[in-house]
Amino acid sequence: MSLMIPEKFQHFLRGPNTNINGRQKIVFAITAVKVVRWRYAHVVSRKADIDLAKWAGELTEDEVEL
């Protein structure tokens, strides 16, 4: 079994004063921002209708802007 990486996968996303690792699940990747913790990242992801099972590198440009 091999890992299938999407064509537009981003290994690093630029966030507010930080780089976000694209190889982590979205909830844990958002916690790279200094004041964001797991609980807040979970709530923000749910409110933005982002699938919690997604990798951060799979986000589209529109989802990143939210």
mmCIF file of N, CA and C in Angstrom:
data_model
loop_
_atom_site.group_PDB
_atom_site.id
_atom_site.type_symbol
_atom_site.label_atom_id
_atom_site.label_comp_id
_atom_site.label_asym_id
_atom_site.label_seq_id
_atom_site.Cartn_x
_atom_site.Cartn_y
_atom_site.Cartn_z
ATOM 1 N N MET A 1 0.842 -1.165 0.000
ATOM 2 C CA MET A 1 0.000 0.000 0.000
ATOM 3 C C MET A 1 0.893 1.235 0.000
ATOM 4 N N SER A 2 0.597 2.183 -0.865
ATOM 5 C CA SER A 2 1.432 3.373 -0.955
ATOM 6 C C SER A 2 0.605 4.625 -0.682
ATOM 7 N N LEU A 3 1.292 5.650 -0.334
ATOM 8 C CA LEU A 3 0.660 6.929 -0.059
ATOM 9 C C LEU A 3 0.427 7.659 -1.367
ATOM 10 N N MET A 4 -0.802 8.072 -1.622
ATOM 11 C CA MET A 4 -1.127 8.818 -2.832
ATOM 12 C C MET A 4 -1.166 10.301 -2.487
ATOM 13 N N ILE A 5 -0.243 11.056 -3.037
ATOM 14 C CA ILE A 5 -0.185 12.488 -2.787
ATOM 15 C C ILE A 5 -0.896 13.202 -3.926
ATOM 16 N N PRO A 6 -1.892 14.054 -3.620
ATOM 17 C CA PRO A 6 -2.599 14.780 -4.670
ATOM 18 C C PRO A 6 -1.648 15.672 -5.470
ATOM 19 N N GLU A 7 -2.056 16.009 -6.679
ATOM 20 C CA GLU A 7 -1.208 16.797 -7.569
ATOM 21 C C GLU A 7 -0.886 18.179 -6.998
ATOM 22 N N LYS A 8 -1.846 18.818 -6.343
ATOM 23 C CA LYS A 8 -1.636 20.170 -5.821
ATOM 24 C C LYS A 8 -1.329 20.173 -4.323
ATOM 25 N N PHE A 9 -0.673 19.147 -3.838
ATOM 26 C CA PHE A 9 -0.344 19.047 -2.416
ATOM 27 C C PHE A 9 0.732 20.064 -2.066
ATOM 28 N N GLN A 10 0.511 20.829 -0.994
ATOM 29 C CA GLN A 10 1.482 21.819 -0.527
ATOM 30 C C GLN A 10 2.124 21.279 0.749
ATOM 31 N N HIS A 11 3.430 21.138 0.743
ATOM 32 C CA HIS A 11 4.104 20.587 1.916
ATOM 33 C C HIS A 11 4.179 21.596 3.055
ATOM 34 N N PHE A 12 4.222 22.877 2.727
ATOM 35 C CA PHE A 12 4.209 23.920 3.750
ATOM 36 C C PHE A 12 3.278 25.033 3.308
ATOM 37 N N LEU A 13 2.472 25.522 4.248
ATOM 38 C CA LEU A 13 1.589 26.652 4.011
ATOM 39 C C LEU A 13 2.108 27.813 4.833
ATOM 40 N N ARG A 14 2.055 28.992 4.284
ATOM 41 C CA ARG A 14 2.497 30.170 5.020
ATOM 42 C C ARG A 14 1.322 30.717 5.801
ATOM 43 N N GLY A 15 1.475 30.809 7.109
ATOM 44 C CA GLY A 15 0.426 31.328 7.975
ATOM 45 C C GLY A 15 0.881 32.623 8.609
ATOM 46 N N PRO A 16 0.111 33.125 9.557
ATOM 47 C CA PRO A 16 0.497 34.364 10.231
ATOM 48 C C PRO A 16 1.770 34.168 11.062
ATOM 49 N N ASN A 17 2.875 34.659 10.554
ATOM 50 C CA ASN A 17 4.189 34.579 11.205
ATOM 51 C C ASN A 17 4.647 33.152 11.488
ATOM 52 N N THR A 18 4.207 32.209 10.697
ATOM 53 C CA THR A 18 4.610 30.818 10.897
ATOM 54 C C THR A 18 4.447 30.021 9.613
ATOM 55 N N ASN A 19 5.131 28.914 9.535
ATOM 56 C CA ASN A 19 4.931 27.959 8.450
ATOM 57 C C ASN A 19 4.098 26.813 8.997
ATOM 58 N N ILE A 20 3.085 26.417 8.254
ATOM 59 C CA ILE A 20 2.206 25.338 8.677
ATOM 60 C C ILE A 20 2.573 24.090 7.895
ATOM 61 N N ASN A 21 2.815 23.004 8.602
ATOM 62 C CA ASN A 21 3.218 21.748 7.986
ATOM 63 C C ASN A 21 2.039 21.132 7.244
ATOM 64 N N GLY A 22 2.186 20.922 5.945
ATOM 65 C CA GLY A 22 1.121 20.352 5.131
ATOM 66 C C GLY A 22 0.951 18.867 5.309
ATOM 67 N N ARG A 23 1.882 18.221 5.994
ATOM 68 C CA ARG A 23 1.826 16.771 6.182
ATOM 69 C C ARG A 23 1.167 16.376 7.499
ATOM 70 N N GLN A 24 0.450 17.307 8.116
ATOM 71 C CA GLN A 24 -0.299 17.015 9.343
ATOM 72 C C GLN A 24 -1.784 17.188 9.067
ATOM 73 N N LYS A 25 -2.603 16.548 9.878
ATOM 74 C CA LYS A 25 -4.047 16.759 9.780
ATOM 75 C C LYS A 25 -4.324 18.227 10.083
ATOM 76 N N ILE A 26 -5.377 18.756 9.492
ATOM 77 C CA ILE A 26 -5.645 20.191 9.538
ATOM 78 C C ILE A 26 -5.749 20.731 10.967
ATOM 79 N N VAL A 27 -6.399 20.011 11.853
ATOM 80 C CA VAL A 27 -6.572 20.503 13.229
ATOM 81 C C VAL A 27 -5.230 20.656 13.929
ATOM 82 N N PHE A 28 -4.343 19.700 13.758
ATOM 83 C CA PHE A 28 -3.042 19.773 14.421
ATOM 84 C C PHE A 28 -2.113 20.753 13.718
ATOM 85 N N ALA A 29 -2.269 20.919 12.421
ATOM 86 C CA ALA A 29 -1.423 21.854 11.679
ATOM 87 C C ALA A 29 -1.717 23.294 12.078
ATOM 88 N N ILE A 30 -2.983 23.613 12.310
ATOM 89 C CA ILE A 30 -3.358 24.981 12.691
ATOM 90 C C ILE A 30 -2.749 25.357 14.039
ATOM 91 N N THR A 31 -2.492 24.386 14.897
ATOM 92 C CA THR A 31 -1.923 24.691 16.211
ATOM 93 C C THR A 31 -0.481 25.184 16.122
ATOM 94 N N ALA A 32 0.102 25.203 14.928
ATOM 95 C CA ALA A 32 1.441 25.767 14.760
ATOM 96 C C ALA A 32 1.424 27.281 14.956
ATOM 97 N N VAL A 33 0.258 27.902 14.772
ATOM 98 C CA VAL A 33 0.112 29.333 15.044
ATOM 99 C C VAL A 33 0.209 29.513 16.551
ATOM 100 N N LYS A 34 0.936 30.511 16.981
ATOM 101 C CA LYS A 34 1.344 30.649 18.379
ATOM 102 C C LYS A 34 0.205 30.578 19.406
ATOM 103 N N VAL A 35 -0.898 31.273 19.209
ATOM 104 C CA VAL A 35 -1.943 31.328 20.237
ATOM 105 C C VAL A 35 -3.070 30.325 20.011
ATOM 106 N N VAL A 36 -2.998 29.529 18.965
ATOM 107 C CA VAL A 36 -4.071 28.589 18.645
ATOM 108 C C VAL A 36 -3.781 27.235 19.281
ATOM 109 N N ARG A 37 -4.736 26.727 20.012
ATOM 110 C CA ARG A 37 -4.626 25.412 20.623
ATOM 111 C C ARG A 37 -5.575 24.446 19.919
ATOM 112 N N TRP A 38 -5.524 23.172 20.304
ATOM 113 C CA TRP A 38 -6.265 22.122 19.627
ATOM 114 C C TRP A 38 -7.765 22.396 19.610
ATOM 115 N N ARG A 39 -8.316 22.796 20.720
ATOM 116 C CA ARG A 39 -9.764 22.995 20.830
ATOM 117 C C ARG A 39 -10.246 24.101 19.893
ATOM 118 N N TYR A 40 -9.533 25.226 19.871
ATOM 119 C CA TYR A 40 -9.909 26.345 19.007
ATOM 120 C C TYR A 40 -9.755 25.966 17.537
ATOM 121 N N ALA A 41 -8.697 25.254 17.199
ATOM 122 C CA ALA A 41 -8.477 24.819 15.816
ATOM 123 C C ALA A 41 -9.601 23.895 15.357
ATOM 124 N N HIS A 42 -10.079 23.046 16.241
ATOM 125 C CA HIS A 42 -11.178 22.136 15.926
ATOM 126 C C HIS A 42 -12.461 22.919 15.647
ATOM 127 N N VAL A 43 -12.766 23.899 16.484
ATOM 128 C CA VAL A 43 -13.977 24.704 16.319
ATOM 129 C C VAL A 43 -13.915 25.513 15.023
ATOM 130 N N VAL A 44 -12.786 26.125 14.747
ATOM 131 C CA VAL A 44 -12.635 26.934 13.533
ATOM 132 C C VAL A 44 -12.786 26.069 12.289
ATOM 133 N N SER A 45 -12.210 24.895 12.301
ATOM 134 C CA SER A 45 -12.310 23.990 11.152
ATOM 135 C C SER A 45 -13.752 23.554 10.920
ATOM 136 N N ARG A 46 -14.475 23.279 11.991
ATOM 137 C CA ARG A 46 -15.877 22.871 11.851
ATOM 138 C C ARG A 46 -16.735 24.021 11.334
ATOM 139 N N LYS A 47 -16.509 25.238 11.838
ATOM 140 C CA LYS A 47 -17.287 26.395 11.395
ATOM 141 C C LYS A 47 -17.022 26.728 9.930
ATOM 142 N N ALA A 48 -15.804 26.474 9.460
ATOM 143 C CA ALA A 48 -15.446 26.751 8.065
ATOM 144 C C ALA A 48 -15.816 25.595 7.141
ATOM 145 N N ASP A 49 -16.469 24.568 7.676
ATOM 146 C CA ASP A 49 -16.874 23.378 6.903
ATOM 147 C C ASP A 49 -15.700 22.705 6.212
ATOM 148 N N ILE A 50 -14.586 22.594 6.927
ATOM 149 C CA ILE A 50 -13.409 21.892 6.416
ATOM 150 C C ILE A 50 -13.413 20.495 7.017
ATOM 151 N N ASP A 51 -13.232 19.499 6.176
ATOM 152 C CA ASP A 51 -13.208 18.104 6.617
ATOM 153 C C ASP A 51 -12.037 17.900 7.578
ATOM 154 N N LEU A 52 -12.317 17.408 8.771
ATOM 155 C CA LEU A 52 -11.286 17.248 9.791
ATOM 156 C C LEU A 52 -10.300 16.135 9.463
ATOM 157 N N ALA A 53 -10.641 15.274 8.528
ATOM 158 C CA ALA A 53 -9.745 14.183 8.139
ATOM 159 C C ALA A 53 -8.756 14.606 7.053
ATOM 160 N N LYS A 54 -8.865 15.844 6.581
ATOM 161 C CA LYS A 54 -7.974 16.328 5.522
ATOM 162 C C LYS A 54 -6.592 16.647 6.057
ATOM 163 N N TRP A 55 -5.606 16.476 5.196
ATOM 164 C CA TRP A 55 -4.254 16.936 5.497
ATOM 165 C C TRP A 55 -4.208 18.429 5.187
ATOM 166 N N ALA A 56 -3.390 19.173 5.872
ATOM 167 C CA ALA A 56 -3.302 20.614 5.642
ATOM 168 C C ALA A 56 -2.856 20.921 4.216
ATOM 169 N N GLY A 57 -2.018 20.094 3.646
ATOM 170 C CA GLY A 57 -1.533 20.321 2.292
ATOM 171 C C GLY A 57 -2.566 20.085 1.212
ATOM 172 N N GLU A 58 -3.689 19.469 1.552
ATOM 173 C CA GLU A 58 -4.755 19.209 0.587
ATOM 174 C C GLU A 58 -5.735 20.363 0.471
ATOM 175 N N LEU A 59 -5.609 21.378 1.308
ATOM 176 C CA LEU A 59 -6.548 22.494 1.272
ATOM 177 C C LEU A 59 -6.433 23.260 -0.038
ATOM 178 N N THR A 60 -7.569 23.731 -0.528
ATOM 179 C CA THR A 60 -7.572 24.564 -1.727
ATOM 180 C C THR A 60 -7.257 26.002 -1.321
ATOM 181 N N GLU A 61 -7.001 26.838 -2.311
ATOM 182 C CA GLU A 61 -6.710 28.254 -2.031
ATOM 183 C C GLU A 61 -7.891 28.927 -1.336
ATOM 184 N N ASP A 62 -9.117 28.576 -1.725
ATOM 185 C CA ASP A 62 -10.301 29.167 -1.104
ATOM 186 C C ASP A 62 -10.426 28.766 0.362
ATOM 187 N N GLU A 63 -10.125 27.524 0.680
ATOM 188 C CA GLU A 63 -10.202 27.064 2.066
ATOM 189 C C GLU A 63 -9.122 27.701 2.927
ATOM 190 N N VAL A 64 -7.968 27.959 2.356
ATOM 191 C CA VAL A 64 -6.887 28.601 3.108
ATOM 192 C C VAL A 64 -7.263 30.040 3.438
ATOM 193 N N GLU A 65 -7.947 30.713 2.535
ATOM 194 C CA GLU A 65 -8.342 32.107 2.756
ATOM 195 C C GLU A 65 -9.386 32.249 3.859
ATOM 196 N N LEU A 66 -10.158 31.205 4.135
ATOM 197 C CA LEU A 66 -11.163 31.280 5.201
ATOM 198 C C LEU A 66 -10.476 31.464 6.519
#
